[in-house]
CSV table of C-alpha atoms in Angstrom, one decimal:
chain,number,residue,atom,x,y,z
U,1,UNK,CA,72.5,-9.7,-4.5
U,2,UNK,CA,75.0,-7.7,-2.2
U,3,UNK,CA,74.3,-8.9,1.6
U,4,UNK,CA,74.8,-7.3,4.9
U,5,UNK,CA,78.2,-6.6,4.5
U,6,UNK,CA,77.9,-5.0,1.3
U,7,UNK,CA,79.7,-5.1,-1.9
U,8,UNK,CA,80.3,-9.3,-2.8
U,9,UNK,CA,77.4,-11.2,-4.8
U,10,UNK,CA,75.3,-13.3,-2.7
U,11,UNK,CA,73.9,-16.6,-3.3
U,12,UNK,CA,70.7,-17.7,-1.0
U,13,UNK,CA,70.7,-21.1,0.0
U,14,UNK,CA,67.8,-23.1,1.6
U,15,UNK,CA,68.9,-23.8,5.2
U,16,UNK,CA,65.7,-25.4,7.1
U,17,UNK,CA,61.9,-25.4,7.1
U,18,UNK,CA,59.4,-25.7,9.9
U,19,UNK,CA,55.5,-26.4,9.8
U,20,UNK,CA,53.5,-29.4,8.6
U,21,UNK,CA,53.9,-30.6,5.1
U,22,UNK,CA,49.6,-31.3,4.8
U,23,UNK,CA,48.2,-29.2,2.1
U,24,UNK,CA,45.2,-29.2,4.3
U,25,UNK,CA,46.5,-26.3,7.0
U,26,UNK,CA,44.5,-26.0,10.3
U,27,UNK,CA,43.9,-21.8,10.6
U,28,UNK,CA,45.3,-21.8,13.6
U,29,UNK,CA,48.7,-23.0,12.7
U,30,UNK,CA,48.9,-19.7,10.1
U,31,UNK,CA,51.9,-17.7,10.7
U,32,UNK,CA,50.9,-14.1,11.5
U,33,UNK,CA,54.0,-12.5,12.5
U,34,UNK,CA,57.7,-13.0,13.1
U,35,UNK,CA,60.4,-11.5,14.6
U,36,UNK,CA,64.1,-12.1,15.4
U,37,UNK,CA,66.1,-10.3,18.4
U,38,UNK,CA,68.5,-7.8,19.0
U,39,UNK,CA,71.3,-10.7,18.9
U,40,UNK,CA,69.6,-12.9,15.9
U,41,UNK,CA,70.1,-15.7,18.2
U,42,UNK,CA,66.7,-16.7,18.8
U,43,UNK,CA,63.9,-15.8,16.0
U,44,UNK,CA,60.1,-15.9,17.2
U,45,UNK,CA,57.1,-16.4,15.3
U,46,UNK,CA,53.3,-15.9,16.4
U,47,UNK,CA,50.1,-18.0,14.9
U,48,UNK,CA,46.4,-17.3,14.2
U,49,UNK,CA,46.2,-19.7,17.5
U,50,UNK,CA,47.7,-17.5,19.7
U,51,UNK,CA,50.9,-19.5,20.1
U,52,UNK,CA,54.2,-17.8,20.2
U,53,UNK,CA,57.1,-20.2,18.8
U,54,UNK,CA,60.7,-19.1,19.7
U,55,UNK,CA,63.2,-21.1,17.5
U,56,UNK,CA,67.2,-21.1,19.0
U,57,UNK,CA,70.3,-20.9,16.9
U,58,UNK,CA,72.3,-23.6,17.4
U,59,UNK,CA,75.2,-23.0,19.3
U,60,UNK,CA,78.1,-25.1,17.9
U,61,UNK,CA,76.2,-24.1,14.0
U,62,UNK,CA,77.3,-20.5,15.2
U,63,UNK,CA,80.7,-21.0,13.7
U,64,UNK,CA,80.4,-23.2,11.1
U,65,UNK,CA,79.7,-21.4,7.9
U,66,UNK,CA,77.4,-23.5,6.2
U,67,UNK,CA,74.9,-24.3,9.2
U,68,UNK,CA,74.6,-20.7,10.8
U,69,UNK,CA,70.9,-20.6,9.4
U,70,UNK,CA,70.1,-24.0,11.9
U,71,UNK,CA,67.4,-22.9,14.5
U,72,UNK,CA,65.6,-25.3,16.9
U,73,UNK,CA,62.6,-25.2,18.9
U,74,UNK,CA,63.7,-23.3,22.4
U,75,UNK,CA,59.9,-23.2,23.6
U,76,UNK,CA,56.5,-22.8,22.7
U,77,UNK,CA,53.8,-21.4,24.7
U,78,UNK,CA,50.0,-20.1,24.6
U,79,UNK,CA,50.7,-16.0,24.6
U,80,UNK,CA,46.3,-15.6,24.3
U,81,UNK,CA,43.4,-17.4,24.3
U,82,UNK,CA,40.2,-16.3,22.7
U,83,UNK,CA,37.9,-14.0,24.4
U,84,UNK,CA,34.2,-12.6,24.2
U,85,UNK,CA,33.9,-8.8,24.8
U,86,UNK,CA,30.2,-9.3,25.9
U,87,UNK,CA,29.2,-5.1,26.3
U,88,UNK,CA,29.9,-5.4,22.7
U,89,UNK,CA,29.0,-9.0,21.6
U,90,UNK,CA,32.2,-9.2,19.5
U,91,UNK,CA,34.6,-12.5,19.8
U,92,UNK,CA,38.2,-11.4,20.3
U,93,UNK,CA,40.2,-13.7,18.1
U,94,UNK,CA,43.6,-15.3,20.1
U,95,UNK,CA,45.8,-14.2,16.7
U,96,UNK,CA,49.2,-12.8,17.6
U,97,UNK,CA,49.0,-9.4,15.2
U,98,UNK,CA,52.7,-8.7,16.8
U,99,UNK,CA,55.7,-9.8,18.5
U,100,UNK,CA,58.9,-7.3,19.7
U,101,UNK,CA,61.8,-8.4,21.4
U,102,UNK,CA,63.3,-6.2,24.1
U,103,UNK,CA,67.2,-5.9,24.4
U,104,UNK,CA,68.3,-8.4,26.8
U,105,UNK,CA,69.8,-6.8,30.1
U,106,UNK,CA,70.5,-10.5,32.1
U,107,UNK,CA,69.6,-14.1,31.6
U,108,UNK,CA,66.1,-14.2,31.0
U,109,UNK,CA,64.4,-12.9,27.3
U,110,UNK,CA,61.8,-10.3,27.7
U,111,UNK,CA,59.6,-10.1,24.5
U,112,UNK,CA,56.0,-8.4,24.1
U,113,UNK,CA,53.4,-10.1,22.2
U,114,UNK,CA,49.7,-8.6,21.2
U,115,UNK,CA,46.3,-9.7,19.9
U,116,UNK,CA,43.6,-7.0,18.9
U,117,UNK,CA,43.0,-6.4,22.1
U,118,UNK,CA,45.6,-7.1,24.6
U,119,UNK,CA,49.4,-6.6,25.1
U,120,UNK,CA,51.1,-9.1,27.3
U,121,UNK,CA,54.9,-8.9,28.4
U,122,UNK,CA,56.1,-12.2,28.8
U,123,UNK,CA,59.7,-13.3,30.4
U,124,UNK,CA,61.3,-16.8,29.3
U,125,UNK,CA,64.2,-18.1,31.4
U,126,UNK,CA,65.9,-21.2,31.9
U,127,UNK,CA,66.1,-23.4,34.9
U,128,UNK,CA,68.9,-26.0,34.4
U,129,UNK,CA,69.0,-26.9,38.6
U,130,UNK,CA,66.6,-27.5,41.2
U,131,UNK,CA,66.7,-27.3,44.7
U,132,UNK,CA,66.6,-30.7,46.8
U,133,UNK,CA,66.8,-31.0,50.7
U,134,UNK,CA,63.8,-29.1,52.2
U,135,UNK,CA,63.2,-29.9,55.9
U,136,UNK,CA,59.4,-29.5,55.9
U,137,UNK,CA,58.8,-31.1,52.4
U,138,UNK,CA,59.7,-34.6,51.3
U,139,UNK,CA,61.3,-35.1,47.7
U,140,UNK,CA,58.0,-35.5,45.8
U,141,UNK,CA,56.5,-32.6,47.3
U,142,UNK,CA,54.3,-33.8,50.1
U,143,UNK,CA,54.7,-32.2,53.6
U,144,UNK,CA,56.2,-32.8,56.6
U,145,UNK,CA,55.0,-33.1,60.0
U,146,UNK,CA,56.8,-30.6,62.0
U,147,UNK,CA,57.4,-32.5,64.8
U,148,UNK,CA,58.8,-35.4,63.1
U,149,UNK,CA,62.1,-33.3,62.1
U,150,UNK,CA,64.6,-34.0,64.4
U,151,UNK,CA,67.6,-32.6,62.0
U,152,UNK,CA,67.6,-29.5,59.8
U,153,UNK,CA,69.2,-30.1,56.6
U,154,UNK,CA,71.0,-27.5,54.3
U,155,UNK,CA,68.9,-27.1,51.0
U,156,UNK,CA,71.8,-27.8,47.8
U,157,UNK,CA,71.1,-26.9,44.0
U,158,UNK,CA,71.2,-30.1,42.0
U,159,UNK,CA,71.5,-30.2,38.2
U,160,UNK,CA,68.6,-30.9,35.8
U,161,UNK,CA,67.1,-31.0,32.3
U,162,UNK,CA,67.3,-27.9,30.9
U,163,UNK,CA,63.8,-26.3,31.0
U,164,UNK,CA,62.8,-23.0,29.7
U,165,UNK,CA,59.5,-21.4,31.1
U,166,UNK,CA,58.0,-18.5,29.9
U,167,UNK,CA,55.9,-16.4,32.2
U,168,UNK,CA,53.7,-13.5,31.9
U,169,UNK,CA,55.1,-10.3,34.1
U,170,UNK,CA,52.5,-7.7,32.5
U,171,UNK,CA,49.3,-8.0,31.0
U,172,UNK,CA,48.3,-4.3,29.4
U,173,UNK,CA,44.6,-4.5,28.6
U,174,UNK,CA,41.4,-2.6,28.2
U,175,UNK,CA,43.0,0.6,26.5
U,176,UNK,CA,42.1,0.5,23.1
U,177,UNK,CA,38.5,0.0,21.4
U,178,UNK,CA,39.7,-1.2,17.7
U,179,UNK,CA,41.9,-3.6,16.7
U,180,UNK,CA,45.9,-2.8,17.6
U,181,UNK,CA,48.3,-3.0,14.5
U,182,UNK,CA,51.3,-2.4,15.9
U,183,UNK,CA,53.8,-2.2,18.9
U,184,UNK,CA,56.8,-0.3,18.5
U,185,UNK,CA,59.4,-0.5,21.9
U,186,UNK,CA,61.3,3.3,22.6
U,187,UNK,CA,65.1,3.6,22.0
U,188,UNK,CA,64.4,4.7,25.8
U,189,UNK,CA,63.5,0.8,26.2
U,190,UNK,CA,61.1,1.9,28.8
U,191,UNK,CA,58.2,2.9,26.8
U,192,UNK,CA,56.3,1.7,24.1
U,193,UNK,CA,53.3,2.6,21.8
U,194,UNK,CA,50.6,0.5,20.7
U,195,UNK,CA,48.3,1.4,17.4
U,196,UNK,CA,45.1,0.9,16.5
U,197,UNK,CA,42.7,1.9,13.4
U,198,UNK,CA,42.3,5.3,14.8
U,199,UNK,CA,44.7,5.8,18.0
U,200,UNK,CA,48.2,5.6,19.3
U,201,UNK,CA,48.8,5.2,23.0
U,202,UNK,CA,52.1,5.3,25.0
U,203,UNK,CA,52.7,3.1,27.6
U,204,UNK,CA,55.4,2.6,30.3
U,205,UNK,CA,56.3,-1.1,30.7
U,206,UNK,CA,56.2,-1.6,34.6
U,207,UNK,CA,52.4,0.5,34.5
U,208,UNK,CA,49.6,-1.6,33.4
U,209,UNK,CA,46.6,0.4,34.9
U,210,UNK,CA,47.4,3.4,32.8
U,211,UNK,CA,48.6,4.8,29.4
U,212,UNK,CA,48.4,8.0,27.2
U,213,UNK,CA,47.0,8.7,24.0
U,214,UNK,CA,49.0,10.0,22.2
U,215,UNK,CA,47.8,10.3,18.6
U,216,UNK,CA,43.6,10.2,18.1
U,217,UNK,CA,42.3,11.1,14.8
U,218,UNK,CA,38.7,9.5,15.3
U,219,UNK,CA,36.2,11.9,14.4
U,220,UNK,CA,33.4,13.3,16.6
U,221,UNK,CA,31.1,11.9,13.7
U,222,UNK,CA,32.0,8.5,12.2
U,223,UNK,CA,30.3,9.5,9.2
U,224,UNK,CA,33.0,11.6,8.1
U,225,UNK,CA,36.0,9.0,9.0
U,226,UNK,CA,38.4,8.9,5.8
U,227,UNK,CA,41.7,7.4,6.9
U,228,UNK,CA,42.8,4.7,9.5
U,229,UNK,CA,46.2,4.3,10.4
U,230,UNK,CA,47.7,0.6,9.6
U,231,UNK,CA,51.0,1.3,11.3
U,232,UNK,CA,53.2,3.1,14.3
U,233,UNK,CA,57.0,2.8,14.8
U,234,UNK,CA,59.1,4.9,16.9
U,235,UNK,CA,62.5,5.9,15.9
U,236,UNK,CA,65.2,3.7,16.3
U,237,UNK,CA,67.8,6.5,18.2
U,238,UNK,CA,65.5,9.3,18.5
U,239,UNK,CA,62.9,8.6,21.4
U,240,UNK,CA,61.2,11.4,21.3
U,241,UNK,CA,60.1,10.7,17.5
U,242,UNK,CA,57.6,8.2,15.5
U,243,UNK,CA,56.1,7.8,12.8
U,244,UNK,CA,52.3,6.3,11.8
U,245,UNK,CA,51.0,5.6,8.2
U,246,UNK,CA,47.5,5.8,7.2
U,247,UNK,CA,45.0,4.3,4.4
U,248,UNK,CA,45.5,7.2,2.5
U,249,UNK,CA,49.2,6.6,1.7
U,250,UNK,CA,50.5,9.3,4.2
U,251,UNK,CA,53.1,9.1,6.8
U,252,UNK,CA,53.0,11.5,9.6
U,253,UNK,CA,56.3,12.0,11.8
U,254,UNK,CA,55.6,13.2,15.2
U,255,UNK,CA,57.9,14.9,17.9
U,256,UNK,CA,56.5,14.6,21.5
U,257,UNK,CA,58.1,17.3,22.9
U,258,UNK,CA,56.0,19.5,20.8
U,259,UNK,CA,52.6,18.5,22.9
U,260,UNK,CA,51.1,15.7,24.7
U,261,UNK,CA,49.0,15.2,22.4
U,262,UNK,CA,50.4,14.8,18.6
U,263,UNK,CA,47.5,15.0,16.5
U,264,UNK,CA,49.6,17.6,14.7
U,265,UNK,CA,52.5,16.0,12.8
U,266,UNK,CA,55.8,17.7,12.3
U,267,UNK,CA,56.4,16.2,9.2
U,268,UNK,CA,54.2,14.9,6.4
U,269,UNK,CA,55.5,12.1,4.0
U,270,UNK,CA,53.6,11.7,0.8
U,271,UNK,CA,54.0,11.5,-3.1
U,272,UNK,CA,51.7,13.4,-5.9
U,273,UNK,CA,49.6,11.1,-7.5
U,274,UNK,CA,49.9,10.2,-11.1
U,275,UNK,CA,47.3,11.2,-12.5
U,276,UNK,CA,48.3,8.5,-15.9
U,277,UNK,CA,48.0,5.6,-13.2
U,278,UNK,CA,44.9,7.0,-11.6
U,279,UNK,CA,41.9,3.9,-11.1
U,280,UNK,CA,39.1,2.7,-9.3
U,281,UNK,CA,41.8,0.8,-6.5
U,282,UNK,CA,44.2,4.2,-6.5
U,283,UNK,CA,43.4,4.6,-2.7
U,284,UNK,CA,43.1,0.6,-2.2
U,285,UNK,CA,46.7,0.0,-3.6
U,286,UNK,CA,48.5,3.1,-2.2
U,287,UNK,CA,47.5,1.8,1.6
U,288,UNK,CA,50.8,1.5,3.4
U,289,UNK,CA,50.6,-1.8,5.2
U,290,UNK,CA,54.0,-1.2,6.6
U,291,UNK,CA,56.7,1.3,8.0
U,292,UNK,CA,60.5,0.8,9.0
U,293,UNK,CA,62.7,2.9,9.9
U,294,UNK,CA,66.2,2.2,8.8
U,295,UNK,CA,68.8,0.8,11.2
U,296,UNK,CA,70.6,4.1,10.8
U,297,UNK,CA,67.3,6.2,11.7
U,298,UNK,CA,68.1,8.1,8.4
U,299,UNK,CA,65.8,6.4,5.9
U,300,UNK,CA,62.2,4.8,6.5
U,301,UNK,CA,60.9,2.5,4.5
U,302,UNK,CA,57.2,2.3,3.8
U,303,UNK,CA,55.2,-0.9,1.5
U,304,UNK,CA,52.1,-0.5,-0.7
U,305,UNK,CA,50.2,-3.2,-2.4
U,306,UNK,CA,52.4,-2.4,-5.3
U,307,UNK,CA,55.7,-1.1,-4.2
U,308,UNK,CA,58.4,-0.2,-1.6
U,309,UNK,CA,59.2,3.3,-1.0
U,310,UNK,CA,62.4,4.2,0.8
U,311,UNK,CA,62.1,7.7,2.5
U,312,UNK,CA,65.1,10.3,4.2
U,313,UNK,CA,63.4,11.7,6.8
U,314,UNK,CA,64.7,15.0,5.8
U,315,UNK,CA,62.8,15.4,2.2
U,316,UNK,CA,59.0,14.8,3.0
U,317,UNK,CA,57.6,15.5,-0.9
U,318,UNK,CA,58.9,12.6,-2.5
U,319,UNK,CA,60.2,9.1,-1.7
U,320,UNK,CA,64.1,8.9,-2.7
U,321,UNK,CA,63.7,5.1,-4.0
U,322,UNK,CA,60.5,3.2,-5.1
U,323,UNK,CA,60.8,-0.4,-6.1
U,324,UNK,CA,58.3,-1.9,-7.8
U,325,UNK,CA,57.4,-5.4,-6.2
U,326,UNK,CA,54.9,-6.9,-8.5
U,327,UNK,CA,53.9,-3.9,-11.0
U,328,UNK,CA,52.5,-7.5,-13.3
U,329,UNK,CA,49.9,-7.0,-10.9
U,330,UNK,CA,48.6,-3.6,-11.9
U,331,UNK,CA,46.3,-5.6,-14.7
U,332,UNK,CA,44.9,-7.7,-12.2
U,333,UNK,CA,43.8,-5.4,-9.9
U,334,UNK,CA,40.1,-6.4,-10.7
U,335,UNK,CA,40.1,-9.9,-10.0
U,336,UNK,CA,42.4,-9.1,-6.5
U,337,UNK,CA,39.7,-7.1,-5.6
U,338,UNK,CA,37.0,-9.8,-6.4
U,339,UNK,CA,38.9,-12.0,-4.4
U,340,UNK,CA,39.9,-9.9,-1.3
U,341,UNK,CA,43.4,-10.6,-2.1
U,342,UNK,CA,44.1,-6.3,-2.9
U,343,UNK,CA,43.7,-5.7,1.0
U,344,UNK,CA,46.3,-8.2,1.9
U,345,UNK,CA,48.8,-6.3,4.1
U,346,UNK,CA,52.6,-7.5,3.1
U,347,UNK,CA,55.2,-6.3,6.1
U,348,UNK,CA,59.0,-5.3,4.7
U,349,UNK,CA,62.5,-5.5,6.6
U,350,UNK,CA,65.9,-4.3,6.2
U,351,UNK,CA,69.2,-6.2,5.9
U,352,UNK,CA,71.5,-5.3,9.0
U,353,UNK,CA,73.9,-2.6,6.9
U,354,UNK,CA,70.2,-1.3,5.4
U,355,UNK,CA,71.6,-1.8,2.0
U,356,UNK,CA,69.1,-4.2,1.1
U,357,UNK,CA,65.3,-4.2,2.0
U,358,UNK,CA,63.1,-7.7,1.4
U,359,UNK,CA,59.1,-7.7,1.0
U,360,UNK,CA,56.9,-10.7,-0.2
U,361,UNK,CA,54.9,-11.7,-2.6
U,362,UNK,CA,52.5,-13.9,-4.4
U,363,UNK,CA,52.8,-17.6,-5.4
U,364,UNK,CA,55.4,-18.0,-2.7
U,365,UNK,CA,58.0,-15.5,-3.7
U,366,UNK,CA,59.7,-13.1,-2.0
U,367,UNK,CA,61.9,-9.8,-3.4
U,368,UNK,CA,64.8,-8.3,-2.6
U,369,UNK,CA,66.1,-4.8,-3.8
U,370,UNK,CA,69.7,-3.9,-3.7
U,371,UNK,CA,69.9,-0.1,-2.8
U,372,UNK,CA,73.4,0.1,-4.3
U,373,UNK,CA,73.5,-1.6,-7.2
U,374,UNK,CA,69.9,-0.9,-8.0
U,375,UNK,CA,69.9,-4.8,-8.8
U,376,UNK,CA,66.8,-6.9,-7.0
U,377,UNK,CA,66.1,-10.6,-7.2
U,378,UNK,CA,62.6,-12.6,-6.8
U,379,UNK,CA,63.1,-15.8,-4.9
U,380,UNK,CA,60.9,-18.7,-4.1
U,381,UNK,CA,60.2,-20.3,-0.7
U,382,UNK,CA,59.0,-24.0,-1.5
U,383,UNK,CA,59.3,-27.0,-0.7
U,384,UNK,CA,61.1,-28.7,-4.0
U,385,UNK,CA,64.2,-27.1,-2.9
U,386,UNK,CA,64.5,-28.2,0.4
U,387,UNK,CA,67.5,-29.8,0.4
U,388,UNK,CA,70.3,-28.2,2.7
U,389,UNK,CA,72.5,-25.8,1.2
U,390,UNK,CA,70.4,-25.8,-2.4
U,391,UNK,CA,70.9,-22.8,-3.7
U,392,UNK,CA,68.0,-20.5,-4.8
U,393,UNK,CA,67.4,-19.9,-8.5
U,394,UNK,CA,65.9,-16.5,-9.3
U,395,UNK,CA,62.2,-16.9,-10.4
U,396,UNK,CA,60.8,-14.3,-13.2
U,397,UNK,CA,57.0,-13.6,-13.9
U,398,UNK,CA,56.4,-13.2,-17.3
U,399,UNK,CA,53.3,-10.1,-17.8
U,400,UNK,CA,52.2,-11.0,-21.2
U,401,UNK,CA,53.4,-12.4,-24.6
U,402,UNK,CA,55.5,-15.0,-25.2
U,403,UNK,CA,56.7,-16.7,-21.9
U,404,UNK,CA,60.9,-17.6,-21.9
U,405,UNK,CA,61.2,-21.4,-20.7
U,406,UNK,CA,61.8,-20.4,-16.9
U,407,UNK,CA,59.7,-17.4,-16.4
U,408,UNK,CA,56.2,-18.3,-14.8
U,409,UNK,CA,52.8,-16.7,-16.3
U,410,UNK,CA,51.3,-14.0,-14.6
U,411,UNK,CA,47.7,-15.9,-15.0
U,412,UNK,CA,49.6,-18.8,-13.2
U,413,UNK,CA,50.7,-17.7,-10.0
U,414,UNK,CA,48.4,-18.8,-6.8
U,415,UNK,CA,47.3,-15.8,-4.9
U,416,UNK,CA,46.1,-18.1,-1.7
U,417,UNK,CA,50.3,-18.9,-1.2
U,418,UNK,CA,51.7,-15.1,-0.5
U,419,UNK,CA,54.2,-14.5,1.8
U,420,UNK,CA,53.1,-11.5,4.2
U,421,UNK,CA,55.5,-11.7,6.9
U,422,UNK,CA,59.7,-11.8,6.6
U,423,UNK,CA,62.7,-10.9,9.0
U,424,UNK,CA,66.6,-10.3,8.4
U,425,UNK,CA,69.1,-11.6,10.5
U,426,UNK,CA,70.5,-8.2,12.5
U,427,UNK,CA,74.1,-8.9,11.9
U,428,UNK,CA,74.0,-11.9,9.2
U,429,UNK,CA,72.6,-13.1,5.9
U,430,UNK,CA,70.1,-15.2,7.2
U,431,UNK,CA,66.3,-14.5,7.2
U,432,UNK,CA,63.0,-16.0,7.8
U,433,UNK,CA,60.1,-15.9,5.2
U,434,UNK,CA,56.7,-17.7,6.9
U,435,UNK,CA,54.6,-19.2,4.0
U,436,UNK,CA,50.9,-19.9,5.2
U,437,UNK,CA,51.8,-22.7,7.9
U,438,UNK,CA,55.6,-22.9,7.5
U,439,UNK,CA,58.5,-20.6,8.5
U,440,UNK,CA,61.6,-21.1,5.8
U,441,UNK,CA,64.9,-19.8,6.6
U,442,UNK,CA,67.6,-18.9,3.9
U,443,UNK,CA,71.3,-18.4,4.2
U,444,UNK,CA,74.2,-17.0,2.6
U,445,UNK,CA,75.8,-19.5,0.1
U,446,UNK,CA,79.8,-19.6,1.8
U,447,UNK,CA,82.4,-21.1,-0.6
């Protein structure tokens, strides 16, 4: 499997995995979304408990080949707590749908994290000194009489424990009545957009009281609602442009120079149906659940239940790439819809040279498709191979007839273990898959 770099055959090794091993997992301590920044130096992942966990790379690992993919805890903190809209008697759960990192401009980290309801900017900093030598305040903190100081002293800096505090500097609430799917930051890093089922608004970071819808498509009569949308991005270079997806299996790319408001797309993204495949779940399975735009700003990628579609923004009637992910699947539609399992919403990501793209799967596997050499690979996050530096051995679902000794049978794979949520490294081959409770992370095999 080519890696970021390109061309050479790379082998994925197990580096580390975080969580509890207890089959019995608490639903709070579910991984709902993860998220590495611009540097890949620190890599944070948000729970159904409204905790935001920020794992470090390890500084000395940094240039040692075979321990880059080594991240600690850095902090931990309570991003949202759970809520009760009581105009609407509807309990707003704490789960962190999103996190997005912004480019760091000094010391501190700036990152914005989101529930279904509220966007909050948080800032986390280190203090590794504190100051010592008030006049009016003894050491422990307890005032002074005034009249008792007879000398003024010179407040000094003296070294500490390194502490890192996260704080919240902007809470942006109260602007959207369904639940918000995404957050996509502006190449302008000034601006952002937030999505929900059936709007878009843009917001400036430093303004919390206001923002502007940009994209509505609710209908004066609910009645004749059709689509959603289940994801927003804006363009990686281009800030005037984004793109949303909808239930239907459309992509709509807007330009908001055209109006304020975009409900008119400039370009529409979407593939004839075949009519051979057509079913009962055609309009379940062709939901996207995810959009990213390459690196480059060239190509967009979009996921299905079924597939991953790789779009150039400048041909709108047909993707130029579709990799099947688990077309085994297509028989089982039936029971994934008994089961709730055919509206799970898998997320994808691209490699940092956007030559490979990764999306999960079932039964703990994960898929990656080389764009070059049209090769892809399915890989298993789990536990019996979690030895450092084990290498990863490539996993094959048999769809029917007579199994090989190493494939596994379609009718065995658990659909409760699915991995929903990965990242890539920016710049390296190391990425993050989150299993139910616990995040894995995978390196590069170095010789």
């Amino acid at each position: 499997m080519a890696g970021a770099g390109g061309g050479n055959d790379v082998q994925w090794c197990f580096s580390q995995v975080k969580g509890a091993v207890d089959d019995d997992v608490a639903e709070a301590d579910i991984i709902s979304t993860v998220e590495f920044n611009h540097s890949g130096e620190l890599l944070a992942t948000g729970d159904k408990g409204g905790r935001v966990v920020i794992f470090q790379q390890e500084q000395e690992n940094k240039t040692q080949s075979h321990s880059r993919g080594e991240y600690n805890v850095y902090s931990t903190f309570q991003s949202h707590e759970p809520e009760f809209d009581y105009l609407k008697s509807l309990e707003i759960e704490e789960k962190i749908n999103k996190i997005r990192w912004l480019p760091q401009k000094n010391a501190a980290q700036f990152l914005l994290s989101t529930n279904d309801k509220t966007i909050k900017l948080w800032k986390i900093s280190e203090r590794d000194k504190r100051p010592e030598g008030y006049n009016l305040k003894e050491e422990d903190g307890r005032y002074r009489d005034p009249t008792t100081v007879t000398t003024l002293r010179v407040p000094v800096f003296r070294p500490m424990d390194l502490m890192v505090e996260a704080s919240p500097r902007r809470i942006f609430a109260n602007a959207h009545t369904y639940h918000i799917n995404s957050i996509s930051i502006n190449s302008d890093y000034e601006t952002y957009l937030s999505a929900d089922d059936l709007r878009i608004n843009l917001w400036h970071l430093e303004i919390t009281d206001r923002s502007f819808n940009i994209v509505d498509i609710k209908p004066a009569n609910m009645e004749e609602l059709t689509e959603v949308i289940t994801a927003a991005e804006f363009h990686p270079n281009s800030c005037n442009t984004f793109v949303y997806s909808s239930s239907k299996g459309t992509i709509r790319l807007c330009d908001m120079r055209a109006s304020a408001l975009c409900d008119r797309h400039s370009k529409l993204f979407e593939e004839p149906e075949d009519p051979s495949n057509r079913s009962f779940f055609s309009e379940i399975i062709s939901s996207i659940s995810d959009v990213k735009f390459s690196h480059s700003g060239r190509y967009m990628m979009t996921r299905d239940y079924l597939s991953v579609k790789i779009w150039d923004l400048n041909m709108e009637n047909r993707p130029v790439e579709t990799y099947q992910v688990h077309e085994y699947l297509r028989s089982k539609l039936c029971s994934l819809y008994e089961n709730d399992c055919i509206f799970d919403k898998f997320e994808c990501c691209w490699n940092g040279s956007d030559s490979i793209v990764m999306t999960g799967s079932y039964n703990n596997f994960f898929r990656m498709f080389d764009r070059n050499t049209k090769r892809d690979i399915t890989l298993e996050a789990s536990r019996e191979n979690n030895k450092p530096r084990t290498v990863l051995k490539p996993r094959k679902v048999c769809a029917s007839g007579k199994r090989k000794k190493d494939e596994i049978s379609v009718d065995s794979l658990d659909f409760n273990k699915k991995i929903l949520h990965t990242a890539w490294h920016p710049k390296e081959n190391i990425i993050a898959v989150a299993t139910t409770n616990n995040l894995y992370i995978f390196q590069d095999k170095m010789n």
